[in-house]
Coordinates of N, CA, C and O in Angstrom, one line a residue:
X1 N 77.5 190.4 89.4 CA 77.4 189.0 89.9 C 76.0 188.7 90.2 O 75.6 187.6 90.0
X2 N 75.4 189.5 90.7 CA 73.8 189.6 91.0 C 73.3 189.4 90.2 O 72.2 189.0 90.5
X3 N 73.5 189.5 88.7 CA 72.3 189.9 87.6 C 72.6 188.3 87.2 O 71.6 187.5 87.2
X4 N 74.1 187.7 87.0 CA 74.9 186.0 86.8 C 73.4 185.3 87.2 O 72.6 184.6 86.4
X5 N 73.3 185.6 88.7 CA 72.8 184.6 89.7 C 71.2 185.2 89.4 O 70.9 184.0 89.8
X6 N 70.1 185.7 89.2 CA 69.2 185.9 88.6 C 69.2 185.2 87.4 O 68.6 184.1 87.7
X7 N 69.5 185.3 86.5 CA 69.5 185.0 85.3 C 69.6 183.6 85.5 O 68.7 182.8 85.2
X8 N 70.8 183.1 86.1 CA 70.6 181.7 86.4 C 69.2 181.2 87.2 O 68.8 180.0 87.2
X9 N 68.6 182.2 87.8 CA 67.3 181.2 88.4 C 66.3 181.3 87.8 O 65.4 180.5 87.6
X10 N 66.4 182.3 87.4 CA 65.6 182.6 85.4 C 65.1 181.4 84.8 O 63.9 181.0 84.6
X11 N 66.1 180.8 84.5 CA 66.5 179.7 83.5 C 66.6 178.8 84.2 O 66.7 177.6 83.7
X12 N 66.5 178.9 85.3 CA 66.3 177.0 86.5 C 64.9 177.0 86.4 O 64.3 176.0 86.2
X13 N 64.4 178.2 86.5 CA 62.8 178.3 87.2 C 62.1 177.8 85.6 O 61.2 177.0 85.5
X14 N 62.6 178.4 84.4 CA 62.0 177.9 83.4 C 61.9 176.6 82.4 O 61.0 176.0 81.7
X15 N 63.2 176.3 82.8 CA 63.3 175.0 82.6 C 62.9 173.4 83.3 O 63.2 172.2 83.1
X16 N 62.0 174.5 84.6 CA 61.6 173.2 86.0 C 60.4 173.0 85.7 O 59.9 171.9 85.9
X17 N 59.7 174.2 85.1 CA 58.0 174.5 84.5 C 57.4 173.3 84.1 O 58.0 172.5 83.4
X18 N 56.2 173.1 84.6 CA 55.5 171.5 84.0 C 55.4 172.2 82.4 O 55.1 173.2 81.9
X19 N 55.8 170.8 81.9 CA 55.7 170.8 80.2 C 54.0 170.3 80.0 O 53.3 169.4 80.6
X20 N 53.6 171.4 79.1 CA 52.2 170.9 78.3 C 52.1 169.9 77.3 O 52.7 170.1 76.2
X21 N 51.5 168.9 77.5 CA 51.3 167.8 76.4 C 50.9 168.4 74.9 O 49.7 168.6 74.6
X22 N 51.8 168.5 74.2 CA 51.8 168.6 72.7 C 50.9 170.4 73.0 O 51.1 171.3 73.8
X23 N 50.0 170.1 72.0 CA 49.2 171.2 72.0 C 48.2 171.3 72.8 O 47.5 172.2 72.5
X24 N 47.8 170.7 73.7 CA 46.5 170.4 74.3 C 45.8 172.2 74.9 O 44.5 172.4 74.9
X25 N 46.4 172.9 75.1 CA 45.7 174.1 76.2 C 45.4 174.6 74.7 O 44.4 175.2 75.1
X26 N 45.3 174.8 73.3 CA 45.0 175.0 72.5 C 44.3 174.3 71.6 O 44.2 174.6 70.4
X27 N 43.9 173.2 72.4 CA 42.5 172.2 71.6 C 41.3 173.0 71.1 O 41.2 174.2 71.5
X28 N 40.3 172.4 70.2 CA 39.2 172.6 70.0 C 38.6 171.8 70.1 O 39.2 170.7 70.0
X29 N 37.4 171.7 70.2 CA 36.0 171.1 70.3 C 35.9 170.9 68.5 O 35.6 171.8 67.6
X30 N 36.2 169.5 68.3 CA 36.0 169.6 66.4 C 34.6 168.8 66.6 O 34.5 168.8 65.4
X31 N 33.6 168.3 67.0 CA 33.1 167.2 67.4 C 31.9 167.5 68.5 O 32.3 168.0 69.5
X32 N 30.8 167.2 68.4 CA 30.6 167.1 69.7 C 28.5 167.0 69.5 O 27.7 167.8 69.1
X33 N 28.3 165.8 70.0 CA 27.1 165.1 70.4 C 26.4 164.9 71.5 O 26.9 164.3 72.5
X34 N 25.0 165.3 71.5 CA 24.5 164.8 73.2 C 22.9 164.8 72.7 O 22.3 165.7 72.1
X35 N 22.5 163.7 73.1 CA 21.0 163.2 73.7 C 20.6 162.2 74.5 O 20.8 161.0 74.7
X36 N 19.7 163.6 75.2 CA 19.3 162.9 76.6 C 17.8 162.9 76.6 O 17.1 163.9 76.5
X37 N 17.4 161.4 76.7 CA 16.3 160.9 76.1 C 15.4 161.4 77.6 O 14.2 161.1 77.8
X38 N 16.0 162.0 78.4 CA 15.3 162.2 79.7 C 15.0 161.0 80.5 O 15.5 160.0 79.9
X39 N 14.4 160.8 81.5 CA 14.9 159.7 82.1 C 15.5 158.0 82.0 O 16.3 157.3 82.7
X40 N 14.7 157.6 80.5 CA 15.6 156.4 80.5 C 16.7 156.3 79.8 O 17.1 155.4 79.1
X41 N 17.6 157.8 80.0 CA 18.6 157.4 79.5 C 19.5 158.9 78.9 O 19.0 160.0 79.1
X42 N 20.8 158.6 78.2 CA 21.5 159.5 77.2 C 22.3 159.3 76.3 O 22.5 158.0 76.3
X43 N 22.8 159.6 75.6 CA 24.1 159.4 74.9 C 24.8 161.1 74.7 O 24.2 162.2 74.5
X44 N 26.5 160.7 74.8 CA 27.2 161.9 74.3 C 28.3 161.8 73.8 O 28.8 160.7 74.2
X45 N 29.2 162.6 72.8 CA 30.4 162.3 72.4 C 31.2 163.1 72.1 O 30.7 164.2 72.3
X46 N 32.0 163.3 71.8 CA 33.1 164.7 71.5 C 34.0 164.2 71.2 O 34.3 163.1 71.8
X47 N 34.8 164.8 69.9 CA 36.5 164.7 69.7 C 37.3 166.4 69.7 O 36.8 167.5 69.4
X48 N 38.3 166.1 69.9 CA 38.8 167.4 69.9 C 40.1 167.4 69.0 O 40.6 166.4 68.5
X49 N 40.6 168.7 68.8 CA 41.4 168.8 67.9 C 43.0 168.1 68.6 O 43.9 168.0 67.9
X50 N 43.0 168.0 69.3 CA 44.5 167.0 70.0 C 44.5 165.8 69.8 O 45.5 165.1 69.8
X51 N 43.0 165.4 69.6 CA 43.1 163.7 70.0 C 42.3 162.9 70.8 O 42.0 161.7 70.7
X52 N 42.0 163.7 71.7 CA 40.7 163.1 72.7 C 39.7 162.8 72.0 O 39.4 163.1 70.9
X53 N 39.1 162.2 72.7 CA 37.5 161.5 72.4 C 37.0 161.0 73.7 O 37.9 160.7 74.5
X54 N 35.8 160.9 73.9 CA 34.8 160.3 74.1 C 33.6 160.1 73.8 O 33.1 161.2 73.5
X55 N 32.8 159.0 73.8 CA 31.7 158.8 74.2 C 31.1 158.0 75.1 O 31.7 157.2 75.8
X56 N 29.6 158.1 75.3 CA 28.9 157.2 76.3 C 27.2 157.1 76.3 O 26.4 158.0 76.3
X57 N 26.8 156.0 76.2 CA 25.3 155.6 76.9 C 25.4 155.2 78.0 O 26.2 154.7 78.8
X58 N 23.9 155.6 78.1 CA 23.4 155.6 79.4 C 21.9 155.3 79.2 O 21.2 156.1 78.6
X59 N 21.2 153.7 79.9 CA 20.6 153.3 79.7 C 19.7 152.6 81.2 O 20.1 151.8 82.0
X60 N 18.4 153.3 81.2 CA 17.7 153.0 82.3 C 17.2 150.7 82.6 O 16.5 149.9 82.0
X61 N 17.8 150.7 83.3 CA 17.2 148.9 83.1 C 16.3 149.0 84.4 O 16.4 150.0 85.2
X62 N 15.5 148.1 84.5 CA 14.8 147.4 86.1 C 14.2 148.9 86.4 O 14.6 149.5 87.4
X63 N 13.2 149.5 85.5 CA 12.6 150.8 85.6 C 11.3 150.7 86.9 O 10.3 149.9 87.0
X64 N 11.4 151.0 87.2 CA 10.4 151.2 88.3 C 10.4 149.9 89.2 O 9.3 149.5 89.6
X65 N 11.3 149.3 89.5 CA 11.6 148.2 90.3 C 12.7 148.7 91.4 O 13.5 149.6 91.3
X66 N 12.4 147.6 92.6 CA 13.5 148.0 93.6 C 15.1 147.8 92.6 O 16.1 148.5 92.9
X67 N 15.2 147.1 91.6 CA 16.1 146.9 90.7 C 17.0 148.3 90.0 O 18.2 148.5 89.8
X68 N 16.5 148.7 89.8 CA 16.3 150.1 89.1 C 17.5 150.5 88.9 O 17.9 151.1 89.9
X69 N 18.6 150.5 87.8 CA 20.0 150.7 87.9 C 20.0 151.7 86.3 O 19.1 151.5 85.4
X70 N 21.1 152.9 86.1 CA 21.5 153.2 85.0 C 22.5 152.5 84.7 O 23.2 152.4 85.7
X71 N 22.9 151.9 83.4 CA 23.7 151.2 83.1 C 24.2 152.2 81.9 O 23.8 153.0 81.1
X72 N 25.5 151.8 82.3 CA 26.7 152.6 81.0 C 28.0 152.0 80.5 O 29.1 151.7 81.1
X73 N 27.4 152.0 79.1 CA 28.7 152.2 78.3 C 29.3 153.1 77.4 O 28.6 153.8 76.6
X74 N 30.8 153.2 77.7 CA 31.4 154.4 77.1 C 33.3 153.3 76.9 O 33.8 152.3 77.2
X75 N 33.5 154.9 76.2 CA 35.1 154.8 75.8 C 35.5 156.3 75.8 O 34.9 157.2 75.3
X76 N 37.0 156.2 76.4 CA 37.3 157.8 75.8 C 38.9 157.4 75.4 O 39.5 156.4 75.7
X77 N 39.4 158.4 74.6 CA 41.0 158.1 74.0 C 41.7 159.1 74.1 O 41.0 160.0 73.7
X78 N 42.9 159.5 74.7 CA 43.6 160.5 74.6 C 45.5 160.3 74.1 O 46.1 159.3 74.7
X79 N 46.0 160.8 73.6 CA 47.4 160.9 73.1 C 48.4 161.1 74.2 O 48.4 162.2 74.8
X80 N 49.1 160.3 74.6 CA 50.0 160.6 75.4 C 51.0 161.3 75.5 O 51.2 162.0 74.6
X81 N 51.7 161.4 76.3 CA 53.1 162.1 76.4 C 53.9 161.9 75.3 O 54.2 162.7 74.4
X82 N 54.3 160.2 75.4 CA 54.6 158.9 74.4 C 54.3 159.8 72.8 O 55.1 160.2 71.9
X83 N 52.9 159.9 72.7 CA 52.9 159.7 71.1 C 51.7 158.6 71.0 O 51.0 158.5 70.1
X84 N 51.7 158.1 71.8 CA 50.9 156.9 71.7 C 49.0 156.8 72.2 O 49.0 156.4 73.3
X85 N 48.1 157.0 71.9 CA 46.7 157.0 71.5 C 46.1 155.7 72.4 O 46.1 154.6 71.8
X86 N 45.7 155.6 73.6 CA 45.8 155.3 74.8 C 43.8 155.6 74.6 O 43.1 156.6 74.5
X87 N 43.4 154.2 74.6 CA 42.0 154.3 74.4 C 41.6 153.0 75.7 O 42.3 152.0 75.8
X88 N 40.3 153.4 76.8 CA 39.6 153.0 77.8 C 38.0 152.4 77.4 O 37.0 153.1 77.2
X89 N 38.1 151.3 77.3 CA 36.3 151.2 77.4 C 35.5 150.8 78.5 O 36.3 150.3 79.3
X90 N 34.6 150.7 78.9 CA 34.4 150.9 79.8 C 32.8 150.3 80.1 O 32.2 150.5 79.0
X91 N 31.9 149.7 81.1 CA 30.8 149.1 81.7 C 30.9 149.9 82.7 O 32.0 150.2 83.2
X92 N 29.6 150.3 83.2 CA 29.5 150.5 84.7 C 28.0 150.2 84.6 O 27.1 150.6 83.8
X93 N 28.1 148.9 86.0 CA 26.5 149.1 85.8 C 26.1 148.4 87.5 O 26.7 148.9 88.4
X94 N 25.3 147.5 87.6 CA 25.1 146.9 89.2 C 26.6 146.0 89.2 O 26.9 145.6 90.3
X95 N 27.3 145.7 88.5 CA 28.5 145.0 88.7 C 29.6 146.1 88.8 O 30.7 145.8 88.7
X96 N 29.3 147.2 89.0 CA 30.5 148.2 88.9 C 30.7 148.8 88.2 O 29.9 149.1 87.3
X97 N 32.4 149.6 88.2 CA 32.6 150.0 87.1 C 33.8 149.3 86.6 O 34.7 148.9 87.3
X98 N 33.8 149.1 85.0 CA 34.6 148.0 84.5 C 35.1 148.3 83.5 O 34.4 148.2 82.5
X99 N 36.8 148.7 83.7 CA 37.6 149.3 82.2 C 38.3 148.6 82.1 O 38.7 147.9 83.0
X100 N 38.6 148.6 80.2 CA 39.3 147.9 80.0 C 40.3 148.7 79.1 O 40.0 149.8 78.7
X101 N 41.6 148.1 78.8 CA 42.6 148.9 78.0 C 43.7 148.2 77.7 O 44.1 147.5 78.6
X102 N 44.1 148.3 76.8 CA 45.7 147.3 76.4 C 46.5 147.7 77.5 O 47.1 146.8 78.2
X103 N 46.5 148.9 77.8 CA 47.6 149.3 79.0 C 47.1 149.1 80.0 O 47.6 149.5 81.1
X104 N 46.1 148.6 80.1 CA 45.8 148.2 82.0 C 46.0 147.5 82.4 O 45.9 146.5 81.7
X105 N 46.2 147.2 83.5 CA 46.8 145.6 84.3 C 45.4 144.8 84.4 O 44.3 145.4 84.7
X106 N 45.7 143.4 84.2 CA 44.6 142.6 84.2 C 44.8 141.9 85.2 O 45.8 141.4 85.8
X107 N 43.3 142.0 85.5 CA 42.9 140.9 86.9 C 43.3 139.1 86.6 O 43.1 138.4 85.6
X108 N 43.8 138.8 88.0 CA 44.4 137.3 87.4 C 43.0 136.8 87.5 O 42.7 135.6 87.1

């Protein structure tokens, strides 16, 4: 009866386990970009073998001014649970940071 009730928590405990999305803990790096122009700036990018991506610039404006901001734009994309390819783009600069996405709720 002991071994019943083991085995059963066996099989509770394994079947409660967080599920990994598709293949991901076995991604590769297929992809991958970076220059960093040193202070006024960078760019970088990566895709991987699951589906991910990103990239991004990064660009010095109002250089030697009390102004003086890095401004960036980027996007990154990843595959969902779904199946579905779920892509972010994205500003950040003296107005913030500012994503946009089919799946994101829009400001009225």
């Amino acid at each position: 009866m002991k071994l019943v009730a083991v085995v059963a928590v066996l099989v509770a405990c394994a079947a409660a386990a967080p599920q990994q999305p598709r293949d991901s803990k076995n991604a590769v790096i297929v992809k991958y970009e970076s220059d960093n122009i040193g202070l006024d700036g960078y760019n970088y990018g990566y895709e991987t073998s699951d589906g991910t991506s990103a990239q991004e610039q990064g660009q010095l404006q109002n250089a030697g001014s009390e102004n003086e901001i890095m401004s960036v734009k980027g996007q990154f994309s990843f595959v969902g649970l779904d199946g579905v390819t779920y892509t972010v783009t994205y500003i950040a600069d003296e107005n913030g940071f500012q994503p946009q996405g089919a799946h994101l709720p829009q400001s009225p």
